[in-house]
PDB file of C-alpha atoms in Angstrom:
ATOM      1  CA  MET A   3      -2.465  81.576  31.943  1.00 48.00           C
ATOM      2  CA  HIS A   4       0.715  80.969  29.921  1.00 50.00           C
ATOM      3  CA  LYS A   5      -0.686  79.771  26.593  1.00 49.00           C
ATOM      4  CA  LYS A   6       1.277  77.211  25.921  1.00 52.00           C
ATOM      5  CA  PHE A   7      -0.315  75.254  29.698  1.00 50.00           C
ATOM      6  CA  LEU A   8      -3.577  76.389  28.525  1.00 49.00           C
ATOM      7  CA  ILE A   9      -2.832  74.291  25.019  1.00 49.00           C
ATOM      8  CA  ILE A  10      -1.681  71.522  26.750  1.00 50.00           C
ATOM      9  CA  LEU A  11      -4.704  71.199  28.559  1.00 47.00           C
ATOM     10  CA  PHE A  12      -6.732  71.443  25.789  1.00 48.00           C
ATOM     11  CA  ILE A  13      -5.235  68.929  24.755  1.00 50.00           C
ATOM     12  CA  ILE A  14      -5.736  66.413  27.391  1.00 47.00           C
ATOM     13  CA  GLY A  15      -9.431  67.523  28.074  1.00 48.00           C
ATOM     14  CA  SER A  16      -9.819  66.887  24.771  1.00 47.00           C
ATOM     15  CA  GLN A  17      -8.414  63.921  24.928  1.00 47.00           C
ATOM     16  CA  LEU A  18      -9.948  62.437  28.899  1.00 43.00           C
ATOM     17  CA  GLY A  19     -12.984  64.607  29.572  1.00 43.00           C
ATOM     18  CA  THR A  20     -15.073  60.954  28.040  1.00 42.00           C
ATOM     19  CA  GLN A  21     -12.933  59.013  30.146  1.00 41.00           C
ATOM     20  CA  ALA A  22     -15.466  57.632  32.751  1.00 39.00           C
ATOM     21  CA  ASN A  23     -12.423  58.111  35.700  1.00 51.00           C
ATOM     22  CA  SER A  24     -11.535  61.762  35.115  1.00 53.00           C
ATOM     23  CA  PRO A  25     -11.790  63.429  38.146  1.00 59.00           C
ATOM     24  CA  THR A  26     -15.212  65.348  38.952  1.00 77.00           C
ATOM     25  CA  ILE A  27     -14.963  69.480  39.443  1.00 82.00           C
ATOM     26  CA  PRO A  28     -18.413  70.401  41.545  1.00 90.00           C
ATOM     27  CA  LYS A  29     -20.317  73.145  40.104  1.00 89.00           C
ATOM     28  CA  SER A  30     -19.991  75.477  42.997  1.00 90.00           C
ATOM     29  CA  MET A  31     -15.949  75.825  41.750  1.00 92.00           C
ATOM     30  CA  GLY A  32     -17.297  78.150  38.616  1.00 93.00           C
ATOM     31  CA  LEU A  33     -18.257  80.534  41.778  1.00 93.00           C
ATOM     32  CA  PHE A  34     -15.829  83.140  42.686  1.00 94.00           C
ATOM     33  CA  SER A  35     -16.483  86.796  43.564  1.00 93.00           C
ATOM     34  CA  GLY A  36     -14.749  90.440  43.515  1.00 94.00           C
ATOM     35  CA  ARG A  37     -13.920  93.858  44.567  1.00 94.00           C
ATOM     36  CA  VAL A  38     -15.217  96.447  41.827  1.00 94.00           C
ATOM     37  CA  SER A  39     -11.518  98.647  41.715  1.00 94.00           C
ATOM     38  CA  ARG A  40     -12.915 100.455  38.607  1.00 94.00           C
ATOM     39  CA  VAL A  41     -15.317 101.184  36.442  1.00 93.00           C
ATOM     40  CA  ASN A  42     -14.953 102.508  32.855  1.00 93.00           C
ATOM     41  CA  ASP A  43     -18.667 103.555  31.839  1.00 89.00           C
ATOM     42  CA  GLN A  44     -17.735 104.796  27.782  1.00 90.00           C
ATOM     43  CA  ALA A  45     -15.695 101.482  26.792  1.00 92.00           C
ATOM     44  CA  GLY A  46     -17.437  99.331  29.422  1.00 93.00           C
ATOM     45  CA  LEU A  47     -15.182  98.104  31.318  1.00 95.00           C
ATOM     46  CA  VAL A  48     -15.314  96.378  34.358  1.00 95.00           C
ATOM     47  CA  ARG A  49     -11.912  96.090  36.933  1.00 96.00           C
ATOM     48  CA  LEU A  50     -12.358  93.415  39.654  1.00 96.00           C
ATOM     49  CA  LYS A  51      -9.999  93.059  42.053  1.00 96.00           C
ATOM     50  CA  VAL A  52      -9.607  88.683  42.643  1.00 95.00           C
ATOM     51  CA  ASP A  53      -8.255  86.795  44.663  1.00 91.00           C
ATOM     52  CA  PHE A  54      -8.283  83.003  45.866  1.00 91.00           C
ATOM     53  CA  THR A  55      -6.472  80.038  44.907  1.00 90.00           C
ATOM     54  CA  ASN A  56      -8.205  78.543  41.916  1.00 93.00           C
ATOM     55  CA  MET A  57      -7.624  83.048  39.705  1.00 93.00           C
ATOM     56  CA  LYS A  58      -4.303  81.077  37.898  1.00 92.00           C
ATOM     57  CA  TYR A  59      -6.960  78.684  35.740  1.00 94.00           C
ATOM     58  CA  LEU A  60      -8.470  81.760  34.402  1.00 94.00           C
ATOM     59  CA  ASN A  61      -7.358  83.729  31.152  1.00 94.00           C
ATOM     60  CA  LYS A  62      -7.715  85.685  28.508  1.00 93.00           C
ATOM     61  CA  ARG A  63     -11.587  85.155  26.847  1.00 94.00           C
ATOM     62  CA  ASP A  64     -12.902  83.433  29.366  1.00 96.00           C
ATOM     63  CA  LYS A  65     -16.631  83.961  30.333  1.00 96.00           C
ATOM     64  CA  VAL A  66     -18.337  85.290  33.434  1.00 96.00           C
ATOM     65  CA  GLU A  67     -22.254  86.121  34.884  1.00 95.00           C
ATOM     66  CA  PHE A  68     -21.922  87.913  37.154  1.00 94.00           C
ATOM     67  CA  TRP A  69     -24.757  89.847  39.497  1.00 92.00           C
ATOM     68  CA  ASP A  70     -24.298  92.479  42.784  1.00 85.00           C
ATOM     69  CA  GLU A  71     -24.858  91.272  46.667  1.00 77.00           C
ATOM     70  CA  ARG A  72     -29.226  91.927  46.434  1.00 73.00           C
ATOM     71  CA  GLY A  73     -29.640  88.255  45.057  1.00 61.00           C
ATOM     72  CA  SER A  74     -31.178  89.341  41.798  1.00 63.00           C
ATOM     73  CA  GLU A  75     -31.840  86.622  39.746  1.00 76.00           C
ATOM     74  CA  LEU A  76     -30.522  89.255  37.065  1.00 85.00           C
ATOM     75  CA  LYS A  77     -27.351  88.711  35.504  1.00 90.00           C
ATOM     76  CA  CYS A  78     -24.670  90.853  33.299  1.00 93.00           C
ATOM     77  CA  LYS A  79     -22.059  88.576  31.011  1.00 94.00           C
ATOM     78  CA  ALA A  80     -18.601  89.795  30.572  1.00 95.00           C
ATOM     79  CA  TYR A  81     -15.482  88.596  28.870  1.00 95.00           C
ATOM     80  CA  ILE A  82     -12.391  88.805  30.761  1.00 96.00           C
ATOM     81  CA  ILE A  83      -9.406  90.882  27.977  1.00 95.00           C
ATOM     82  CA  GLY A  84      -6.271  91.546  30.766  1.00 94.00           C
ATOM     83  CA  LYS A  85      -5.699  90.013  33.546  1.00 93.00           C
ATOM     84  CA  SER A  86      -2.253  90.506  36.593  1.00 92.00           C
ATOM     85  CA  ASN A  87      -1.830  88.418  39.819  1.00 90.00           C
ATOM     86  CA  TYR A  88      -5.145  90.817  41.878  1.00 92.00           C
ATOM     87  CA  TYR A  89      -6.459  92.016  39.327  1.00 95.00           C
ATOM     88  CA  ILE A  90      -9.098  90.853  36.456  1.00 96.00           C
ATOM     89  CA  LEU A  91     -10.334  93.637  33.443  1.00 96.00           C
ATOM     90  CA  LEU A  92     -14.059  92.533  32.207  1.00 95.00           C
ATOM     91  CA  LYS A  93     -15.441  93.890  28.986  1.00 95.00           C
ATOM     92  CA  VAL A  94     -19.477  93.840  29.682  1.00 94.00           C
ATOM     93  CA  PRO A  95     -21.003  94.516  26.012  1.00 93.00           C
ATOM     94  CA  GLU A  96     -24.436  95.544  27.351  1.00 91.00           C
ATOM     95  CA  PHE A  97     -23.077  97.930  30.287  1.00 92.00           C
ATOM     96  CA  ASN A  98     -25.718 100.490  29.640  1.00 90.00           C
ATOM     97  CA  PHE A  99     -28.704  97.596  30.427  1.00 88.00           C
ATOM     98  CA  CYS A 100     -26.367  95.778  33.380  1.00 88.00           C
ATOM     99  CA  GLN A 101     -25.617  99.115  35.076  1.00 86.00           C
ATOM    100  CA  LYS A 102     -29.508  99.251  35.003  1.00 85.00           C
ATOM    101  CA  PHE A 103     -29.843  96.603  36.892  1.00 85.00           C
ATOM    102  CA  LEU A 104     -27.002  95.930  38.419  1.00 88.00           C
ATOM    103  CA  PHE A 105     -25.288  97.752  40.852  1.00 85.00           C
ATOM    104  CA  VAL A 106     -22.552  98.208  39.372  1.00 88.00           C
ATOM    105  CA  ALA A 107     -19.418 100.917  41.194  1.00 88.00           C
ATOM    106  CA  GLU A 108     -16.224 100.926  42.783  1.00 91.00           C
ATOM    107  CA  GLY A 109     -15.684  99.264  45.965  1.00 91.00           C
ATOM    108  CA  VAL A 110     -18.834  97.169  45.981  1.00 91.00           C
ATOM    109  CA  ASN A 111     -18.802  92.814  45.484  1.00 92.00           C
ATOM    110  CA  LEU A 112     -19.806  91.073  42.569  1.00 93.00           C
ATOM    111  CA  ARG A 113     -20.746  87.653  42.529  1.00 93.00           C
ATOM    112  CA  LEU A 114     -19.050  86.004  39.774  1.00 94.00           C
ATOM    113  CA  PHE A 115     -18.849  82.319  37.595  1.00 95.00           C
ATOM    114  CA  SER A 116     -17.425  81.084  34.789  1.00 95.00           C
ATOM    115  CA  GLN A 117     -17.885  77.750  33.153  1.00 95.00           C
ATOM    116  CA  ASP A 118     -14.946  78.900  31.710  1.00 95.00           C
ATOM    117  CA  LEU A 119     -13.449  78.868  34.745  1.00 95.00           C
ATOM    118  CA  LEU A 120     -14.791  75.249  35.683  1.00 94.00           C
ATOM    119  CA  ASN A 121     -13.819  73.684  32.307  1.00 93.00           C
ATOM    120  CA  ASN A 122     -10.088  74.788  32.808  1.00 94.00           C
ATOM    121  CA  LEU A 123     -10.429  73.164  35.750  1.00 94.00           C
ATOM    122  CA  VAL A 124     -11.395  69.635  34.797  1.00 92.00           C
ATOM    123  CA  MET A 125      -8.856  70.029  32.480  1.00 92.00           C
ATOM    124  CA  GLY A 126      -6.689  70.674  35.356  1.00 92.00           C
ATOM    125  CA  GLY A 127      -7.782  67.983  37.278  1.00 90.00           C
ATOM    126  CA  GLU A 128      -6.729  65.862  34.324  1.00 92.00           C
ATOM    127  CA  LEU A 129      -3.615  67.644  33.962  1.00 92.00           C
ATOM    128  CA  VAL A 130      -2.938  66.569  38.039  1.00 91.00           C
ATOM    129  CA  ARG A 131      -3.358  63.208  37.754  1.00 92.00           C
ATOM    130  CA  ILE A 132      -1.139  62.606  35.056  1.00 94.00           C
ATOM    131  CA  LEU A 133       1.267  64.052  36.372  1.00 94.00           C
ATOM    132  CA  LEU A 134       0.281  62.156  40.165  1.00 94.00           C
ATOM    133  CA  LYS A 135       1.217  58.927  37.873  1.00 94.00           C
ATOM    134  CA  LYS A 136       4.489  59.693  36.179  1.00 94.00           C
ATOM    135  CA  ARG A 137       5.040  60.790  40.049  1.00 94.00           C
ATOM    136  CA  LEU A 138       4.376  57.688  41.131  1.00 94.00           C
ATOM    137  CA  ALA A 139       6.847  55.875  38.734  1.00 94.00           C
ATOM    138  CA  LEU A 140       9.639  58.226  38.590  1.00 94.00           C
ATOM    139  CA  ASN A 141       9.370  57.457  42.979  1.00 94.00           C
ATOM    140  CA  SER A 142       9.252  53.852  42.182  1.00 93.00           C
ATOM    141  CA  ARG A 143      11.878  54.631  40.017  1.00 93.00           C
ATOM    142  CA  LEU A 144      13.722  56.687  42.423  1.00 93.00           C
ATOM    143  CA  LEU A 145      13.578  54.223  45.370  1.00 93.00           C
ATOM    144  CA  GLY A 146      15.500  51.758  43.603  1.00 91.00           C
ATOM    145  CA  ASN A 147      17.369  54.097  42.902  1.00 92.00           C
ATOM    146  CA  GLN A 148      18.390  54.800  47.069  1.00 91.00           C
ATOM    147  CA  LYS A 149      18.281  51.123  47.361  1.00 90.00           C
ATOM    148  CA  GLU A 150      21.295  50.883  44.460  1.00 89.00           C
ATOM    149  CA  LEU A 151      23.622  53.431  46.022  1.00 89.00           C
ATOM    150  CA  ASP A 152      22.121  51.873  50.032  1.00 89.00           C
ATOM    151  CA  ASN A 153      23.814  48.425  48.620  1.00 90.00           C
ATOM    152  CA  HIS A 154      26.866  50.085  46.973  1.00 89.00           C
ATOM    153  CA  ILE A 155      29.470  49.365  50.173  1.00 88.00           C
ATOM    154  CA  GLU A 156      27.684  46.025  50.121  1.00 89.00           C
ATOM    155  CA  LYS A 157      28.336  45.388  46.377  1.00 88.00           C
ATOM    156  CA  VAL A 158      32.241  47.773  46.863  1.00 89.00           C
ATOM    157  CA  ASN A 159      33.217  44.896  50.370  1.00 90.00           C
ATOM    158  CA  ALA A 160      32.261  41.184  47.635  1.00 89.00           C
ATOM    159  CA  VAL A 161      34.032  42.569  44.942  1.00 90.00           C
ATOM    160  CA  ASN A 162      36.814  43.730  47.332  1.00 91.00           C
ATOM    161  CA  MET A 163      36.785  39.902  48.897  1.00 91.00           C
ATOM    162  CA  ARG A 164      36.098  38.338  45.870  1.00 90.00           C
ATOM    163  CA  TYR A 165      40.178  39.966  44.090  1.00 92.00           C
ATOM    164  CA  LYS A 166      41.443  39.533  47.678  1.00 90.00           C
ATOM    165  CA  VAL A 167      41.442  35.992  47.351  1.00 90.00           C
ATOM    166  CA  ILE A 168      43.163  35.577  43.647  1.00 91.00           C
ATOM    167  CA  ARG A 169      45.470  38.728  44.724  1.00 91.00           C
ATOM    168  CA  ASP A 170      45.739  36.183  47.906  1.00 91.00           C
ATOM    169  CA  LYS A 171      46.851  33.396  44.950  1.00 91.00           C
ATOM    170  CA  LEU A 172      49.104  35.359  42.892  1.00 91.00           C
ATOM    171  CA  GLU A 173      50.480  36.739  45.613  1.00 92.00           C
ATOM    172  CA  ALA A 174      51.037  32.434  46.666  1.00 92.00           C
ATOM    173  CA  GLU A 175      53.031  31.821  43.397  1.00 92.00           C
ATOM    174  CA  TRP A 176      54.295  35.415  42.976  1.00 92.00           C
ATOM    175  CA  ARG A 177      56.852  34.056  46.540  1.00 92.00           C
ATOM    176  CA  GLU A 178      56.379  30.255  45.134  1.00 91.00           C
ATOM    177  CA  GLU A 179      58.287  31.497  41.967  1.00 92.00           C
ATOM    178  CA  LEU A 180      60.478  33.820  43.709  1.00 90.00           C
ATOM    179  CA  GLY A 181      61.770  30.593  46.267  1.00 91.00           C
ATOM    180  CA  LEU A 182      62.513  28.836  42.933  1.00 91.00           C
ATOM    181  CA  VAL A 183      64.355  31.472  41.295  1.00 91.00           C
ATOM    182  CA  GLU A 184      66.067  31.789  43.945  1.00 91.00           C
ATOM    183  CA  GLU A 185      66.765  28.641  44.526  1.00 91.00           C
ATOM    184  CA  ASP A 186      68.668  28.708  41.168  1.00 91.00           C
ATOM    185  CA  ARG A 187      70.491  30.988  41.507  1.00 91.00           C
ATOM    186  CA  LEU A 188      72.144  29.707  45.236  1.00 90.00           C
ATOM    187  CA  SER A 189      72.313  26.791  42.899  1.00 92.00           C
ATOM    188  CA  THR A 190      74.390  28.279  40.291  1.00 92.00           C
ATOM    189  CA  PHE A 191      76.324  29.927  42.755  1.00 92.00           C
ATOM    190  CA  ARG A 192      77.640  27.078  43.942  1.00 92.00           C
ATOM    191  CA  SER A 193      78.437  25.867  41.022  1.00 92.00           C
ATOM    192  CA  TYR A 194      80.581  29.365  39.732  1.00 92.00           C
ATOM    193  CA  LYS A 195      82.469  28.687  43.254  1.00 90.00           C
ATOM    194  CA  ASP A 196      83.329  24.948  42.972  1.00 91.00           C
ATOM    195  CA  LEU A 197      84.187  25.838  39.638  1.00 90.00           C
ATOM    196  CA  GLN A 198      86.172  28.324  40.270  1.00 91.00           C
ATOM    197  CA  GLY A 199      87.690  27.134  43.111  1.00 90.00           C
ATOM    198  CA  ARG A 200      88.667  24.012  40.495  1.00 91.00           C
ATOM    199  CA  ILE A 201      90.322  26.479  38.245  1.00 91.00           C
ATOM    200  CA  LEU A 202      92.488  27.921  41.511  1.00 89.00           C
ATOM    201  CA  ASP A 203      93.869  24.725  42.309  1.00 87.00           C
ATOM    202  CA  ILE A 204      94.300  23.756  38.677  1.00 89.00           C
ATOM    203  CA  ASP A 205      96.238  26.704  38.346  1.00 87.00           C
ATOM    204  CA  ASN A 206      98.585  26.590  41.262  1.00 88.00           C
ATOM    205  CA  LYS A 207      99.348  22.727  40.125  1.00 85.00           C
ATOM    206  CA  LEU A 208     100.166  24.404  36.613  1.00 84.00           C
ATOM    207  CA  GLU A 209     102.372  26.600  38.323  1.00 82.00           C
ATOM    208  CA  ARG A 210     103.907  24.283  40.572  1.00 84.00           C
ATOM    209  CA  TYR A 211     104.806  21.814  37.844  1.00 83.00           C
ATOM    210  CA  LYS A 212     105.240  24.445  35.175  1.00 77.00           C
ATOM    211  CA  ILE A 213     108.340  23.037  32.860  1.00 77.00           C
ATOM    212  CA  GLU A 214     110.752  25.769  31.752  1.00 72.00           C
ATOM    213  CA  ASP A 215     112.465  26.190  28.405  1.00 71.00           C
ATOM    214  CA  LYS A 216     116.138  25.638  28.905  1.00 71.00           C
ATOM    215  CA  ASN A 217     118.306  24.666  32.914  1.00 63.00           C
ATOM    216  CA  LEU A 218     120.611  26.964  32.399  1.00 60.00           C
ATOM    217  CA  LYS A 219     120.646  30.742  33.917  1.00 69.00           C
ATOM    218  CA  GLU A 220     122.267  33.389  33.155  1.00 65.00           C
ATOM    219  CA  ASP A 221     123.959  35.198  35.204  1.00 65.00           C
ATOM    220  CA  ARG A 222     124.640  39.080  35.378  1.00 64.00           C
ATOM    221  CA  TRP A 223     127.270  39.530  37.189  1.00 61.00           C
ATOM    222  CA  SER A 224     128.950  42.268  35.714  1.00 61.00           C
ATOM    223  CA  LEU A 225     127.600  45.529  34.129  1.00 66.00           C
ATOM    224  CA  ASP A 226     128.821  44.890  31.134  1.00 67.00           C
ATOM    225  CA  PRO A 227     125.869  42.975  29.132  1.00 70.00           C
ATOM    226  CA  ARG A 228     128.145  41.436  26.870  1.00 70.00           C
ATOM    227  CA  LEU A 229     131.040  39.752  29.923  1.00 65.00           C
ATOM    228  CA  TYR A 230     127.359  37.921  30.879  1.00 61.00           C
ATOM    229  CA  TYR A 231     127.441  34.240  30.297  1.00 62.00           C
ATOM    230  CA  SER A 232     124.496  30.813  31.963  1.00 65.00           C
ATOM    231  CA  LYS A 233     125.438  28.446  34.404  1.00 62.00           C
TER     232      LYS A 233
END
């Protein structure tokens, strides 16, 4: 398990482990099995193939006890020094003693118990409980947002209706103002045409009653202007 995740579990377990509503993990959850895949007598190392879902809660330096399937009451102590997806590597401090009283060889199936695994599961249960509460709160907010999204069309329609009323009112006022402006134009145009007609009538009368400055006209009977005379 990742080191940061372990720290989170430790903090949560420290803060919440004493609460009455802390999750209860049965002791049997600390029990698991593994098949010996390699033994290093000189280094006191045993590699086990382990396959169970909660293996992710086993960590380096976690302590374990193991025994063989013959039902012997003798149990050997070890601790985990390595881990992969399907294997754990155990360091057995008293390997010679364990080898003497337990059958530890390749292919042998061993039973194991880890109090550290049990403690990690308790802290993991606390974390799961907190995550579930957080998920519940977030899901409640999600449902609220979903409701808002579902009501979006209704809100848009309400806004459109409200502004349609305003738009219709403005368009009515706009048409009324245009009508008044058009009336002013027609009134002014009628006045313009009337004045234009009156001026034309006056011009005709001026032309009709025009007074010349002299009554005699020059008679241009000859090509020689000197021979012109008024008559």
